[in-house]
Tab-separated table of C-alpha atoms and ligand atoms in Angstrom:
chain	number	residue	atom	x	y	z
E	27	MET	CA	7.647	-16.512	23.427
E	28	THR	CA	8.086	-13.099	21.824
E	29	VAL	CA	6.346	-12.088	18.626
E	30	PRO	CA	7.821	-9.101	16.812
E	31	PHE	CA	5.471	-7.027	14.679
E	32	LEU	CA	7.660	-7.783	11.684
E	33	ASP	CA	10.980	-9.532	11.074
E	34	LEU	CA	12.803	-8.991	7.785
E	35	THR	CA	15.966	-10.896	8.730
E	36	ASN	CA	14.434	-14.344	8.350
E	37	GLN	CA	13.523	-13.824	4.702
E	38	TYR	CA	16.996	-12.527	3.901
E	39	GLN	CA	18.561	-15.578	5.543
E	40	GLN	CA	16.490	-17.853	3.323
E	41	LEU	CA	17.470	-15.963	0.166
E	42	SER	CA	20.932	-14.789	1.137
E	43	ALA	CA	22.862	-16.810	-1.448
E	44	GLU	CA	20.710	-15.538	-4.322
E	45	ILE	CA	20.549	-11.958	-3.074
E	46	ASP	CA	24.271	-11.730	-2.350
E	47	ALA	CA	24.978	-13.017	-5.855
E	48	VAL	CA	22.840	-10.410	-7.624
E	49	ILE	CA	24.273	-7.615	-5.466
E	50	SER	CA	27.765	-8.771	-6.278
E	51	ASP	CA	26.930	-8.872	-10.013
E	52	VAL	CA	25.803	-5.244	-9.925
E	53	LEU	CA	28.894	-4.197	-7.973
E	54	LYS	CA	31.190	-5.945	-10.443
E	55	ASP	CA	29.332	-4.528	-13.416
E	56	GLY	CA	29.809	-0.996	-12.089
E	57	ARG	CA	26.509	0.417	-13.339
E	58	PHE	CA	24.432	1.733	-10.439
E	59	ILE	CA	21.716	3.790	-12.111
E	60	GLY	CA	19.525	2.535	-14.939
E	61	GLY	CA	20.731	-0.034	-17.443
E	62	GLU	CA	19.416	-3.426	-18.389
E	63	VAL	CA	18.805	-4.538	-14.805
E	64	VAL	CA	16.275	-1.750	-14.231
E	65	ALA	CA	14.677	-2.303	-17.659
E	66	ASN	CA	14.374	-6.006	-16.830
E	67	PHE	CA	12.647	-5.289	-13.544
E	68	ASN	CA	10.180	-2.946	-15.285
E	69	ARG	CA	9.444	-5.751	-17.751
E	70	ASP	CA	9.180	-8.456	-15.053
E	71	PHE	CA	6.841	-6.432	-12.855
E	72	SER	CA	4.580	-5.381	-15.743
E	73	GLN	CA	4.365	-9.025	-16.850
E	74	TYR	CA	3.511	-10.106	-13.323
E	75	LEU	CA	0.685	-7.557	-13.160
E	76	ASP	CA	-0.363	-8.094	-16.764
E	77	VAL	CA	-0.032	-4.394	-17.624
E	78	LYS	CA	1.657	-2.858	-20.640
E	79	HIS	CA	4.001	-0.361	-18.954
E	80	CYS	CA	5.915	-0.160	-15.689
E	81	ILE	CA	8.062	2.860	-14.887
E	82	SER	CA	10.054	2.372	-11.718
E	83	CYS	CA	10.978	5.376	-9.598
E	84	GLY	CA	12.326	6.411	-6.209
E	85	ASN	CA	9.337	5.614	-3.968
E	86	ALA	CA	5.529	5.545	-4.038
E	87	THR	CA	5.141	9.108	-2.790
E	88	ASP	CA	7.095	10.294	-5.838
E	89	ALA	CA	5.067	7.909	-7.997
E	90	LEU	CA	1.794	9.476	-6.818
E	91	GLU	CA	3.092	12.966	-7.489
E	92	ILE	CA	4.429	12.051	-10.932
E	93	ALA	CA	1.161	10.275	-11.807
E	94	LEU	CA	-0.843	13.383	-10.871
E	95	ARG	CA	1.426	15.575	-12.985
E	96	ALA	CA	1.219	13.147	-15.915
E	97	LEU	CA	-2.570	13.522	-15.687
E	98	GLU	CA	-2.103	17.328	-15.741
E	99	ILE	CA	-3.598	17.790	-12.281
E	100	GLY	CA	-2.488	20.895	-10.439
E	101	SER	CA	-3.443	24.251	-9.016
E	102	GLY	CA	-7.187	24.780	-8.517
E	103	ASP	CA	-8.027	21.090	-8.905
E	104	GLU	CA	-9.507	18.805	-6.263
E	105	VAL	CA	-8.633	15.154	-5.796
E	106	LEU	CA	-10.656	12.682	-3.716
E	107	VAL	CA	-8.613	10.606	-1.260
E	108	PRO	CA	-9.683	8.265	1.542
E	109	ASP	CA	-9.344	9.707	5.019
E	110	LEU	CA	-7.929	6.530	6.554
E	111	THR	CA	-4.590	5.716	4.941
E	112	GLN	CA	-0.909	6.505	4.962
E	113	ILE	CA	-0.403	10.210	4.208
E	114	SER	CA	1.312	9.985	0.775
E	115	ALA	CA	-1.800	10.304	-1.422
E	116	ALA	CA	-2.907	13.556	0.236
E	117	GLU	CA	0.647	14.824	0.357
E	118	ALA	CA	1.211	14.227	-3.370
E	119	VAL	CA	-2.043	16.035	-4.207
E	120	SER	CA	-0.923	19.031	-2.143
E	121	LEU	CA	2.574	18.950	-3.638
E	122	VAL	CA	1.222	19.405	-7.182
E	123	GLY	CA	-0.796	22.404	-5.970
E	124	ALA	CA	-4.196	20.686	-5.936
E	125	SER	CA	-6.404	20.131	-2.855
E	126	PRO	CA	-7.127	16.751	-1.328
E	127	VAL	CA	-10.775	16.185	-0.405
E	128	PHE	CA	-11.139	13.521	2.249
E	129	ILE	CA	-13.684	10.743	1.810
E	130	ASP	CA	-14.942	8.461	4.547
E	131	VAL	CA	-14.168	4.743	4.512
E	132	HIS	CA	-16.250	1.564	4.737
E	133	SER	CA	-16.668	0.417	8.343
E	134	GLU	CA	-15.727	-3.227	7.633
E	135	HIS	CA	-13.504	-3.072	4.560
E	136	TYR	CA	-11.643	0.130	5.523
E	137	THR	CA	-11.328	1.172	1.874
E	138	ILE	CA	-12.868	4.359	0.418
E	139	ASP	CA	-16.679	4.275	0.682
E	140	PRO	CA	-18.253	4.754	-2.780
E	141	ALA	CA	-21.526	5.868	-1.158
E	142	LYS	CA	-19.741	8.923	0.244
E	143	ILE	CA	-18.162	10.090	-3.009
E	144	SER	CA	-20.911	11.877	-4.995
E	145	ASP	CA	-21.529	14.445	-2.234
E	146	LYS	CA	-17.917	15.581	-2.437
E	147	VAL	CA	-17.651	15.995	-6.187
E	148	THR	CA	-17.518	19.609	-7.425
E	149	THR	CA	-16.699	21.197	-10.777
E	150	LYS	CA	-13.085	21.264	-9.602
E	151	THR	CA	-12.825	17.517	-8.935
E	152	LYS	CA	-10.388	15.945	-11.380
E	153	ALA	CA	-9.318	12.619	-9.928
E	154	ILE	CA	-9.776	9.995	-7.263
E	155	ILE	CA	-7.078	7.955	-5.522
E	156	PRO	CA	-8.549	4.717	-4.156
E	157	VAL	CA	-6.109	3.008	-1.770
E	158	HIS	CA	-6.119	-0.792	-1.580
E	159	LEU	CA	-5.665	-0.495	2.144
E	160	TYR	CA	-4.046	-3.268	4.203
E	161	GLY	CA	-3.897	-5.378	0.984
E	162	LEU	CA	-7.645	-5.406	0.284
E	163	PRO	CA	-8.706	-4.031	-3.106
E	164	ALA	CA	-11.096	-1.076	-3.018
E	165	PRO	CA	-14.487	-1.632	-4.743
E	166	MET	CA	-13.150	-0.727	-8.180
E	167	ASP	CA	-16.343	-1.391	-10.175
E	168	GLU	CA	-18.246	1.275	-8.237
E	169	ILE	CA	-15.253	3.607	-8.270
E	170	MET	CA	-14.745	3.263	-12.037
E	171	SER	CA	-18.412	3.876	-12.688
E	172	LEU	CA	-18.406	7.025	-10.502
E	173	ALA	CA	-15.217	8.107	-12.271
E	174	SER	CA	-16.898	7.761	-15.618
E	175	THR	CA	-20.022	9.618	-14.417
E	176	TYR	CA	-17.985	12.558	-13.156
E	177	ASN	CA	-15.140	12.306	-15.680
E	178	LEU	CA	-12.431	11.677	-13.073
E	179	SER	CA	-9.010	10.147	-13.563
E	180	VAL	CA	-8.254	7.196	-11.289
E	181	ILE	CA	-4.888	6.581	-9.635
E	182	GLU	CA	-4.786	3.339	-7.660
E	183	ASP	CA	-2.532	3.426	-4.596
E	184	CYS	CA	-1.290	-0.184	-4.563
E	185	ALA	CA	1.527	0.382	-2.047
E	186	GLN	CA	0.029	-2.253	0.281
E	187	ALA	CA	-1.411	-4.554	-2.367
E	188	HIS	CA	1.219	-6.182	-4.611
E	189	GLY	CA	-0.505	-9.198	-6.148
E	190	ALA	CA	-3.980	-8.475	-4.718
E	191	SER	CA	-6.765	-8.875	-7.225
E	192	PHE	CA	-10.180	-7.426	-7.914
E	193	GLN	CA	-12.558	-9.833	-9.694
E	194	GLY	CA	-9.551	-11.887	-10.733
E	195	LYS	CA	-7.603	-8.923	-12.123
E	196	LYS	CA	-4.467	-7.752	-10.328
E	197	VAL	CA	-4.769	-4.249	-8.951
E	198	GLY	CA	-2.731	-1.522	-10.629
E	199	ALA	CA	-4.137	-1.200	-14.116
E	200	ILE	CA	-7.856	-1.053	-13.393
E	201	GLY	CA	-7.652	2.735	-13.167
E	202	ASP	CA	-5.532	5.040	-15.348
E	203	ILE	CA	-2.299	4.645	-13.366
E	204	GLY	CA	-1.367	2.378	-10.450
E	205	VAL	CA	1.434	3.188	-8.032
E	206	PHE	CA	3.491	0.764	-5.978
E	207	SER	CA	5.990	1.110	-3.147
E	208	PHE	CA	8.929	-1.226	-2.595
E	209	TYR	CA	9.671	0.128	0.880
E	210	PRO	CA	11.319	-2.773	2.748
E	211	THR	CA	8.264	-3.748	4.802
E	212	LYS	CA	5.817	-3.937	1.879
E	213	ASN	CA	4.681	-7.284	0.433
E	214	LEU	CA	7.379	-6.884	-2.220
E	215	GLY	CA	10.138	-4.917	-0.518
E	216	ALA	CA	13.559	-3.706	-1.599
E	217	TYR	CA	16.526	-3.217	0.754
E	218	GLY	CA	15.990	0.507	0.597
E	219	ASP	CA	13.455	2.750	-1.101
E	220	GLY	CA	11.764	2.069	-4.401
E	221	GLY	CA	8.513	2.643	-6.249
E	222	ALA	CA	6.762	2.266	-9.585
E	223	MET	CA	3.954	3.540	-11.781
E	224	VAL	CA	2.068	1.130	-14.022
E	225	THR	CA	-0.406	1.843	-16.814
E	226	ASN	CA	-1.818	0.463	-20.044
E	227	ASP	CA	-1.858	3.918	-21.632
E	228	PRO	CA	1.257	4.555	-23.747
E	229	GLU	CA	0.930	8.352	-23.516
E	230	LEU	CA	0.641	8.329	-19.738
E	231	ALA	CA	3.565	5.918	-19.565
E	232	ALA	CA	5.687	8.270	-21.677
E	233	ALA	CA	4.668	11.248	-19.519
E	234	CYS	CA	5.517	9.430	-16.260
E	235	GLN	CA	8.845	8.291	-17.693
E	236	MET	CA	9.697	11.800	-18.821
E	237	ILE	CA	8.695	13.556	-15.600
E	238	ALA	CA	10.736	11.090	-13.539
E	239	ASP	CA	13.759	11.804	-15.739
E	240	HIS	CA	14.074	15.609	-15.723
E	241	GLY	CA	11.475	16.098	-18.435
E	242	GLN	CA	13.885	14.768	-21.065
E	243	SER	CA	12.639	13.416	-24.365
E	244	ASP	CA	16.220	12.627	-25.336
E	245	LYS	CA	19.463	13.151	-23.519
E	246	ASP	CA	19.817	16.863	-22.643
E	247	LYS	CA	16.544	17.691	-24.403
E	248	HIS	CA	14.296	18.937	-21.598
E	249	ILE	CA	10.857	19.528	-23.032
E	250	ARG	CA	8.779	19.763	-19.842
E	251	LEU	CA	9.393	20.395	-16.177
E	252	GLY	CA	10.524	17.147	-14.656
E	253	ARG	CA	12.407	15.945	-11.630
E	254	ASN	CA	14.671	13.105	-10.601
E	255	SER	CA	13.109	9.945	-9.239
E	256	ARG	CA	14.601	6.551	-9.970
E	257	LEU	CA	14.862	3.011	-8.722
E	258	ASP	CA	18.571	2.311	-8.408
E	259	THR	CA	20.141	-0.678	-10.105
E	260	LEU	CA	20.918	-2.578	-6.900
E	261	GLN	CA	17.306	-2.365	-5.734
E	262	ALA	CA	16.023	-3.370	-9.180
E	263	ALA	CA	18.271	-6.444	-9.144
E	264	ILE	CA	17.060	-7.379	-5.659
E	265	LEU	CA	13.391	-6.876	-6.595
E	266	SER	CA	13.683	-8.993	-9.760
E	267	ARG	CA	15.160	-11.753	-7.627
E	268	LYS	CA	12.388	-11.515	-5.030
E	269	LEU	CA	9.433	-11.156	-7.412
E	270	PRO	CA	9.096	-14.888	-8.231
E	271	TYR	CA	8.446	-15.521	-4.508
E	272	LEU	CA	5.732	-12.905	-4.119
E	273	ASP	CA	2.719	-15.173	-4.733
E	274	ALA	CA	3.989	-17.795	-2.289
E	275	TRP	CA	4.626	-15.105	0.327
E	276	ASN	CA	1.111	-13.734	-0.184
E	277	ASP	CA	-0.274	-17.286	0.190
E	278	ARG	CA	1.493	-17.578	3.526
E	279	ARG	CA	0.023	-14.284	4.651
E	280	ARG	CA	-3.422	-15.671	3.702
E	281	SER	CA	-2.785	-18.863	5.687
E	282	THR	CA	-1.807	-16.770	8.682
E	283	ALA	CA	-5.019	-14.765	8.286
E	284	GLU	CA	-7.007	-18.029	8.205
E	285	LEU	CA	-5.342	-19.187	11.380
E	286	TYR	CA	-6.149	-15.902	13.109
E	287	ARG	CA	-9.761	-16.302	11.961
E	288	LYS	CA	-9.895	-19.818	13.351
E	289	LEU	CA	-8.403	-18.953	16.725
E	290	LEU	CA	-9.927	-15.555	17.463
E	291	PRO	CA	-13.479	-14.938	18.650
E	292	GLU	CA	-15.901	-12.763	16.662
E	293	ALA	CA	-16.547	-10.640	19.737
E	294	PRO	CA	-15.503	-8.383	21.378
E	295	ILE	CA	-13.215	-8.006	18.404
E	296	THR	CA	-14.063	-7.643	14.719
E	297	LEU	CA	-12.026	-9.679	12.253
E	298	PRO	CA	-11.301	-8.559	8.678
E	299	THR	CA	-14.038	-9.388	6.180
E	300	VAL	CA	-13.196	-10.054	2.568
E	301	PRO	CA	-15.829	-9.110	-0.018
E	302	ASN	CA	-16.485	-11.560	-2.884
E	303	TYR	CA	-14.783	-9.344	-5.422
E	304	ALA	CA	-11.390	-9.423	-3.738
E	305	ALA	CA	-8.314	-11.544	-3.175
E	306	HIS	CA	-6.733	-9.964	-0.072
E	307	VAL	CA	-2.944	-10.030	0.353
E	308	TYR	CA	-2.915	-9.073	4.046
E	309	HIS	CA	-0.154	-6.517	4.029
E	310	LEU	CA	-1.601	-5.901	7.478
E	311	TYR	CA	-3.992	-7.964	9.602
E	312	VAL	CA	-6.221	-5.355	11.195
E	313	ILE	CA	-8.864	-6.112	13.796
E	314	GLN	CA	-11.209	-3.795	15.667
E	315	ALA	CA	-11.068	-4.263	19.399
E	316	ASP	CA	-12.932	-3.025	22.466
E	317	HIS	CA	-10.457	-1.561	24.973
E	318	ARG	CA	-7.928	-1.341	22.144
E	319	ASP	CA	-5.238	0.612	23.992
E	320	ALA	CA	-5.369	-1.634	27.062
E	321	LEU	CA	-5.209	-4.728	24.835
E	322	LYS	CA	-2.199	-3.317	22.987
E	323	GLU	CA	-0.402	-2.632	26.261
E	324	TYR	CA	-1.287	-6.062	27.663
E	325	LEU	CA	0.107	-7.794	24.570
E	326	GLU	CA	3.257	-5.687	24.718
E	327	GLU	CA	3.863	-6.861	28.287
E	328	LYS	CA	3.605	-10.455	27.027
E	329	GLY	CA	6.237	-9.797	24.347
E	330	ILE	CA	3.789	-9.347	21.455
E	331	VAL	CA	4.212	-6.234	19.377
E	332	THR	CA	1.192	-4.741	17.598
E	333	ALA	CA	0.707	-1.437	15.770
E	334	ILE	CA	-1.990	1.051	14.773
E	335	HIS	CA	-2.573	1.888	11.106
E	336	TYR	CA	-3.447	4.664	11.570
E	337	PRO	CA	-3.860	6.477	14.870
E	338	TYR	CA	-5.224	9.611	13.114
E	339	THR	CA	-7.256	10.202	10.006
E	340	ILE	CA	-5.478	12.349	7.454
E	341	SER	CA	-8.005	15.176	7.846
E	342	ARG	CA	-7.138	15.335	11.552
E	343	THR	CA	-3.373	15.313	11.233
E	344	GLU	CA	-1.850	18.661	12.061
E	345	VAL	CA	-0.846	19.514	8.509
E	346	TYR	CA	-4.449	19.203	7.228
E	347	ALA	CA	-6.574	19.850	10.308
E	348	SER	CA	-6.710	23.601	9.779
E	349	HIS	CA	-7.673	23.303	6.086
E	350	GLN	CA	-10.625	20.988	6.209
E	351	SER	CA	-13.780	20.293	8.058
E	352	SER	CA	-13.516	16.694	9.204
E	353	THR	CA	-17.169	16.245	10.160
E	354	ALA	CA	-18.040	14.145	7.120
E	355	VAL	CA	-15.496	11.453	7.833
E	356	ASN	CA	-16.859	9.987	11.029
E	357	THR	CA	-16.407	6.300	10.315
E	358	ALA	CA	-12.712	6.770	9.588
E	359	HIS	CA	-12.291	8.778	12.776
E	360	ASP	CA	-14.179	6.235	14.912
E	361	LEU	CA	-12.033	3.438	13.489
E	362	THR	CA	-8.810	5.130	14.567
E	363	GLY	CA	-9.829	4.439	18.168
E	364	ARG	CA	-10.557	0.734	17.597
E	365	ILE	CA	-8.187	-0.663	14.976
E	366	LEU	CA	-5.175	-2.776	15.866
E	367	SER	CA	-2.699	-4.415	13.484
E	368	LEU	CA	-1.584	-7.883	14.615
E	369	PRO	CA	1.782	-9.335	13.537
E	370	ILE	CA	1.680	-10.815	10.038
E	371	TYR	CA	4.485	-11.621	7.593
E	372	PRO	CA	5.278	-14.680	5.477
E	373	GLU	CA	7.724	-16.138	8.014
E	374	ILE	CA	5.554	-15.862	11.149
E	375	THR	CA	5.050	-19.345	12.611
E	376	PRO	CA	1.720	-20.957	13.594
E	377	LYS	CA	3.064	-21.130	17.169
E	378	GLN	CA	3.582	-17.377	17.196
E	379	VAL	CA	0.064	-16.809	15.844
E	380	GLU	CA	-1.340	-19.145	18.520
E	381	CYS	CA	0.563	-17.186	21.142
E	382	VAL	CA	-0.942	-13.886	19.927
E	383	CYS	CA	-4.454	-15.384	19.955
E	384	SER	CA	-4.254	-17.039	23.352
E	385	ASN	CA	-3.046	-13.781	24.866
E	386	ILE	CA	-5.899	-11.849	23.244
E	387	LEU	CA	-8.323	-14.406	24.729
E	388	GLY	CA	-6.514	-14.075	28.059
E	389	PHE	CA	-6.950	-10.306	27.983
E	390	TYR	CA	-10.701	-10.476	27.376
E	391	GLY	CA	-11.084	-13.239	29.963
E	392	SER	CA	-9.842	-10.819	32.585
E	393	HIS	CA	-11.643	-7.685	31.294
G	22	LIG	C1	3.955	2.911	2.116
G	22	LIG	C2	2.816	3.614	1.481
G	22	LIG	C3	3.001	4.692	0.606
G	22	LIG	C4	4.325	5.373	0.422
G	22	LIG	O1	5.312	4.592	-0.048
G	22	LIG	P1	6.822	5.151	-0.107
G	22	LIG	O2	7.474	4.257	-1.090
G	22	LIG	O3	7.374	5.024	1.273
G	22	LIG	O4	6.768	6.570	-0.566
G	22	LIG	C5	1.899	5.223	-0.023
G	22	LIG	N1	0.663	4.739	0.188
G	22	LIG	C6	0.441	3.722	1.041
G	22	LIG	C7	-0.948	3.220	1.226
G	22	LIG	C8	1.516	3.133	1.721
G	22	LIG	O5	1.279	2.121	2.568
């Protein structure tokens, strides 16, 4: 049996009649940018999250950059970002002219470690970007209380956490602005790029909307420096059609996680732990493993594809390594040598999960 890391074709096959119909409607209608279809998706997604405003845009990296600009963060400012994550948060901070300051992560939850934040706050610190990494919400109560102590804006990076909740509240609108990605492999994925910013603050919503649309207040009235970033109509139509399935897909990811927990040993691997405050949506199922690289290779030979999220901390990637001292982010760095993402997606079968687990047991039996 082979187990791909991810397979997006199966989901399309199940939904093909519905998806083909909405695509065909957009094609026949002849409106490919904006319009009611995009407005409807913004409404649907904000209702799903229970937030007042959703502004869709081109992708989550744009969304992070636009959110920072809406919060007036720029040159001379510092923004706290976790050191173990996808690069977009740091990149967006740099793109607005501010400096990312890398914070270590929790050794079991992998999200930003609140205990490591105060040491890094300076008079220049203006914001923090907690990332709900792998689908697990960051400890938002501690983060919000630190943010209020130090007067920081909070941008939640929810690119891996559509539908995840913190103390019963969906992530996205706990901080000032939440950003989402609809990259095809995310828990809610388009068939191309897409992203969104969500907020309960009408002024921030207006600023995000304006920046994403060339700084226009009205057509041809450019009142601030903006840019172009938009979710196209086809992707909006597809996302509105997929959104009603999101909770069921997340439930299936959780069932898969339970099966992994049942079939895998606690040692020599470490399984994900879920703190009481969180409902995890398992964008990724990440374990820590002794002999990680050998295990990965062994599984590959058996037809099981795994991945590493991420092989380097952000502070040690080439683009940032020369700017920062990375000594304070040891946990994140140690994790990059031990973490392994096992296959997980709504359509993975129990047989495939069993196959992954029995091969992991087989590997440790012979090592
Ligand atoms: C995927 C991802 C992003 C970037 O999303 P894009 O839409 O591809 O720009 C940002 N942050 C995290 C944590 C991600 O996983």
